[in-house]
Amino acid sequence: MRNQSVKQVTIHLIEDDASQRDSIESLLNFKGYMTKPYSKAKDFLKNANLERPAIVISDIRLPDISGVELHQALIEKDINIPIIFISGEATIQQSIDAMKQGAIEFLVKPFDIDELINAVTKAIRIELKEINLNVLLKNLSPRELEVFNLLLQGLNNQELIDKLHLSLPTVKQYKSEVMRKLKVNSLSKLIELAR
């Protein structure tokens, strides 16, 4: 049985080929996912109600802007949403550019149904983890958030003392509060949570 939170993730599907779009949308709907289809990237950017959690599946070659340009537009709007690219005739360079920008997967048509579902599952897992982290980070004070970011950079206690101009007991207290509020019990778990 599918996790209820997974069903609440909206999949924004951007594909200019109507038959391909209908086929992918039908498959995703059959699997219990909620989809919003678009034929152009600009329609998605203009009309998308980007309530999270959400993921994007986009053709790399669209009539208005490319999938990579769409992804760049989302990044520029500070919308860090998992994206899966699909393409019928992708160049190696397009694949490389897409993955460098942080695409979750790059599927070449005709792709296997299981490949698509696996990519969607992976993207949803990443999206739900990101949303969970953002919720937890809202519990941190500005100073705790600063400590969190410094811990992610790998600073040890002495470096934290030097950077924040605090005593060792105070640094340890902040670290302890960050861990407690983020519900982790080790630095490795903290890094894993933020990854």
Short mmCIF file of C-alpha atoms in Angstrom, two decimals:
data_model
loop_
_atom_site.label_atom_id
_atom_site.label_comp_id
_atom_site.label_asym_id
_atom_site.label_seq_id
_atom_site.Cartn_x
_atom_site.Cartn_y
_atom_site.Cartn_z
CA MET A 1 0.00 0.00 0.00
CA ARG A 2 1.33 3.41 -1.02
CA ASN A 3 2.32 5.91 1.64
CA GLN A 4 -0.33 8.66 1.94
CA SER A 5 2.27 11.46 1.82
CA VAL A 6 3.56 10.09 -1.50
CA LYS A 7 0.08 10.39 -3.01
CA GLN A 8 -0.06 14.04 -1.96
CA VAL A 9 3.02 14.89 -4.04
CA THR A 10 2.03 16.72 -7.23
CA ILE A 11 3.90 15.64 -10.35
CA HIS A 12 4.15 18.49 -12.87
CA LEU A 13 4.50 16.82 -16.28
CA ILE A 14 5.82 19.02 -19.10
CA GLU A 15 5.72 17.27 -22.48
CA ASP A 16 4.82 18.86 -25.83
CA ASP A 17 3.90 15.57 -27.54
CA ALA A 18 0.22 15.09 -26.62
CA SER A 19 0.21 11.29 -26.99
CA GLN A 20 3.37 10.92 -24.89
CA ARG A 21 1.98 13.32 -22.27
CA ASP A 22 -1.35 11.46 -22.10
CA SER A 23 0.41 8.11 -21.90
CA ILE A 24 2.74 9.16 -19.04
CA GLU A 25 -0.08 10.95 -17.21
CA SER A 26 -2.36 7.88 -17.47
CA LEU A 27 0.40 5.63 -16.14
CA LEU A 28 1.15 7.93 -13.20
CA ASN A 29 -2.55 8.36 -12.40
CA PHE A 30 -3.01 4.58 -12.54
CA LYS A 31 -0.15 4.24 -10.03
CA GLY A 32 -1.98 6.66 -7.71
CA TYR A 33 0.00 9.84 -8.36
CA MET A 34 -1.56 13.28 -8.79
CA THR A 35 -0.35 14.90 -12.02
CA LYS A 36 -0.65 18.32 -13.63
CA PRO A 37 0.16 18.23 -17.37
CA TYR A 38 1.57 21.08 -19.47
CA SER A 39 2.55 21.26 -23.15
CA LYS A 40 4.99 24.17 -22.71
CA ALA A 41 7.54 25.06 -20.05
CA LYS A 42 6.36 28.67 -19.93
CA ASP A 43 2.79 27.53 -19.18
CA PHE A 44 4.17 25.59 -16.24
CA LEU A 45 6.28 28.52 -15.03
CA LYS A 46 3.35 30.92 -15.40
CA ASN A 47 0.51 28.75 -14.08
CA ALA A 48 2.25 26.35 -11.76
CA ASN A 49 0.97 26.60 -8.25
CA LEU A 50 4.17 25.25 -6.78
CA GLU A 51 2.78 24.08 -3.53
CA ARG A 52 5.14 21.55 -2.09
CA PRO A 53 5.62 18.65 -2.04
CA ALA A 54 6.01 18.46 -5.81
CA ILE A 55 8.35 17.11 -8.47
CA VAL A 56 8.78 17.88 -12.18
CA ILE A 57 9.04 15.52 -15.13
CA SER A 58 10.03 17.49 -18.23
CA ASP A 59 10.93 16.73 -21.79
CA ILE A 60 14.36 18.18 -22.53
CA ARG A 61 13.22 19.52 -25.93
CA LEU A 62 10.19 21.75 -25.67
CA PRO A 63 8.76 24.25 -28.18
CA ASP A 64 9.48 27.35 -26.09
CA ILE A 65 12.50 26.77 -23.83
CA SER A 66 14.55 23.66 -23.19
CA GLY A 67 14.16 21.52 -20.10
CA VAL A 68 17.60 22.66 -18.94
CA GLU A 69 16.54 26.32 -19.33
CA LEU A 70 13.34 25.53 -17.41
CA HIS A 71 15.39 24.00 -14.60
CA GLN A 72 17.66 27.07 -14.60
CA ALA A 73 14.59 29.35 -14.35
CA LEU A 74 13.38 27.38 -11.30
CA ILE A 75 16.84 27.63 -9.70
CA GLU A 76 16.88 31.41 -10.33
CA LYS A 77 13.47 31.67 -8.59
CA ASP A 78 15.03 29.73 -5.69
CA ILE A 79 12.68 26.80 -6.29
CA ASN A 80 14.73 23.73 -5.51
CA ILE A 81 12.38 21.05 -6.78
CA PRO A 82 13.44 17.55 -7.90
CA ILE A 83 13.34 17.25 -11.69
CA ILE A 84 13.41 14.22 -14.00
CA PHE A 85 14.25 14.80 -17.65
CA ILE A 86 12.92 12.69 -20.50
CA SER A 87 14.01 12.91 -24.11
CA GLY A 88 13.71 11.14 -27.43
CA GLU A 89 17.00 12.34 -28.81
CA ALA A 90 19.24 13.63 -26.09
CA THR A 91 22.83 14.52 -26.74
CA ILE A 92 25.43 13.44 -24.24
CA GLN A 93 26.09 17.13 -23.52
CA GLN A 94 22.40 17.73 -22.68
CA SER A 95 22.50 14.80 -20.26
CA ILE A 96 25.67 16.12 -18.64
CA ASP A 97 24.25 19.68 -18.36
CA ALA A 98 21.02 18.36 -16.84
CA MET A 99 22.79 16.22 -14.26
CA LYS A 100 25.25 19.02 -13.36
CA GLN A 101 22.26 21.24 -12.62
CA GLY A 102 20.96 18.64 -10.21
CA ALA A 103 18.46 16.60 -12.22
CA ILE A 104 17.45 13.41 -10.43
CA GLU A 105 17.35 11.27 -13.57
CA PHE A 106 17.63 11.52 -17.36
CA LEU A 107 15.48 8.95 -19.19
CA VAL A 108 15.76 8.39 -22.95
CA LYS A 109 12.52 7.49 -24.79
CA PRO A 110 11.24 4.89 -25.13
CA PHE A 111 11.95 4.21 -21.46
CA ASP A 112 10.76 1.31 -19.39
CA ILE A 113 7.77 1.97 -17.10
CA ASP A 114 9.77 0.68 -14.12
CA GLU A 115 12.58 3.14 -14.92
CA LEU A 116 10.10 6.01 -14.76
CA ILE A 117 8.45 4.80 -11.54
CA ASN A 118 11.88 4.25 -9.93
CA ALA A 119 12.92 7.80 -10.91
CA VAL A 120 9.63 9.22 -9.56
CA THR A 121 10.03 7.28 -6.30
CA LYS A 122 13.60 8.60 -5.90
CA ALA A 123 12.52 12.20 -6.67
CA ILE A 124 9.63 12.01 -4.18
CA ARG A 125 11.92 10.63 -1.47
CA ILE A 126 14.31 13.57 -2.06
CA GLU A 127 11.43 16.09 -2.06
CA LEU A 128 9.90 14.77 1.18
CA LYS A 129 13.33 14.75 2.87
CA GLU A 130 13.92 18.37 1.76
CA ILE A 131 10.52 19.48 3.07
CA ASN A 132 11.09 17.67 6.36
CA LEU A 133 14.48 19.38 6.73
CA ASN A 134 12.95 22.81 6.00
CA VAL A 135 10.26 22.23 8.64
CA LEU A 136 12.89 21.21 11.19
CA LEU A 137 15.18 24.16 10.33
CA LYS A 138 12.34 26.58 11.14
CA ASN A 139 12.65 25.42 14.77
CA LEU A 140 16.23 26.72 14.98
CA SER A 141 17.10 30.15 16.34
CA PRO A 142 19.30 32.34 14.08
CA ARG A 143 22.37 31.38 16.15
CA GLU A 144 21.46 27.67 16.04
CA LEU A 145 21.03 27.92 12.27
CA GLU A 146 24.49 29.47 12.07
CA VAL A 147 25.92 26.59 14.15
CA PHE A 148 24.08 24.09 11.91
CA ASN A 149 25.63 25.59 8.75
CA LEU A 150 29.10 25.64 10.33
CA LEU A 151 28.74 22.00 11.40
CA LEU A 152 27.87 21.11 7.81
CA GLN A 153 31.11 22.81 6.74
CA GLY A 154 32.96 20.41 9.05
CA LEU A 155 34.04 22.85 11.76
CA ASN A 156 35.17 21.23 15.02
CA ASN A 157 34.59 22.63 18.53
CA GLN A 158 37.72 24.81 18.53
CA GLU A 159 36.89 26.25 15.10
CA LEU A 160 33.34 26.97 16.29
CA ILE A 161 34.74 28.73 19.38
CA ASP A 162 37.04 30.87 17.19
CA LYS A 163 34.38 31.61 14.57
CA LEU A 164 31.50 32.38 16.94
CA HIS A 165 33.55 33.88 19.81
CA LEU A 166 31.87 31.61 22.35
CA SER A 167 33.10 29.43 25.20
CA LEU A 168 33.37 25.64 24.85
CA PRO A 169 30.34 24.95 27.11
CA THR A 170 28.22 27.40 25.05
CA VAL A 171 29.33 25.83 21.76
CA LYS A 172 28.50 22.37 23.12
CA GLN A 173 25.10 23.64 24.26
CA TYR A 174 24.31 25.05 20.80
CA LYS A 175 25.42 21.82 19.12
CA SER A 176 23.26 19.83 21.52
CA GLU A 177 20.21 22.04 20.82
CA VAL A 178 20.71 21.81 17.04
CA MET A 179 20.88 18.00 17.24
CA ARG A 180 17.84 17.81 19.52
CA LYS A 181 15.70 20.11 17.36
CA LEU A 182 16.71 18.32 14.17
CA LYS A 183 16.06 14.95 15.84
CA VAL A 184 19.51 13.48 15.17
CA ASN A 185 22.00 11.99 17.62
CA SER A 186 25.29 12.32 15.73
CA LEU A 187 27.14 14.62 13.37
CA SER A 188 27.01 11.96 10.63
CA LYS A 189 23.20 11.81 10.96
CA LEU A 190 23.07 15.61 10.80
CA ILE A 191 25.08 15.61 7.55
CA GLU A 192 22.94 12.79 6.15
CA LEU A 193 19.79 14.76 6.99
CA ALA A 194 21.08 17.81 5.14
CA ARG A 195 22.45 15.93 2.14
#
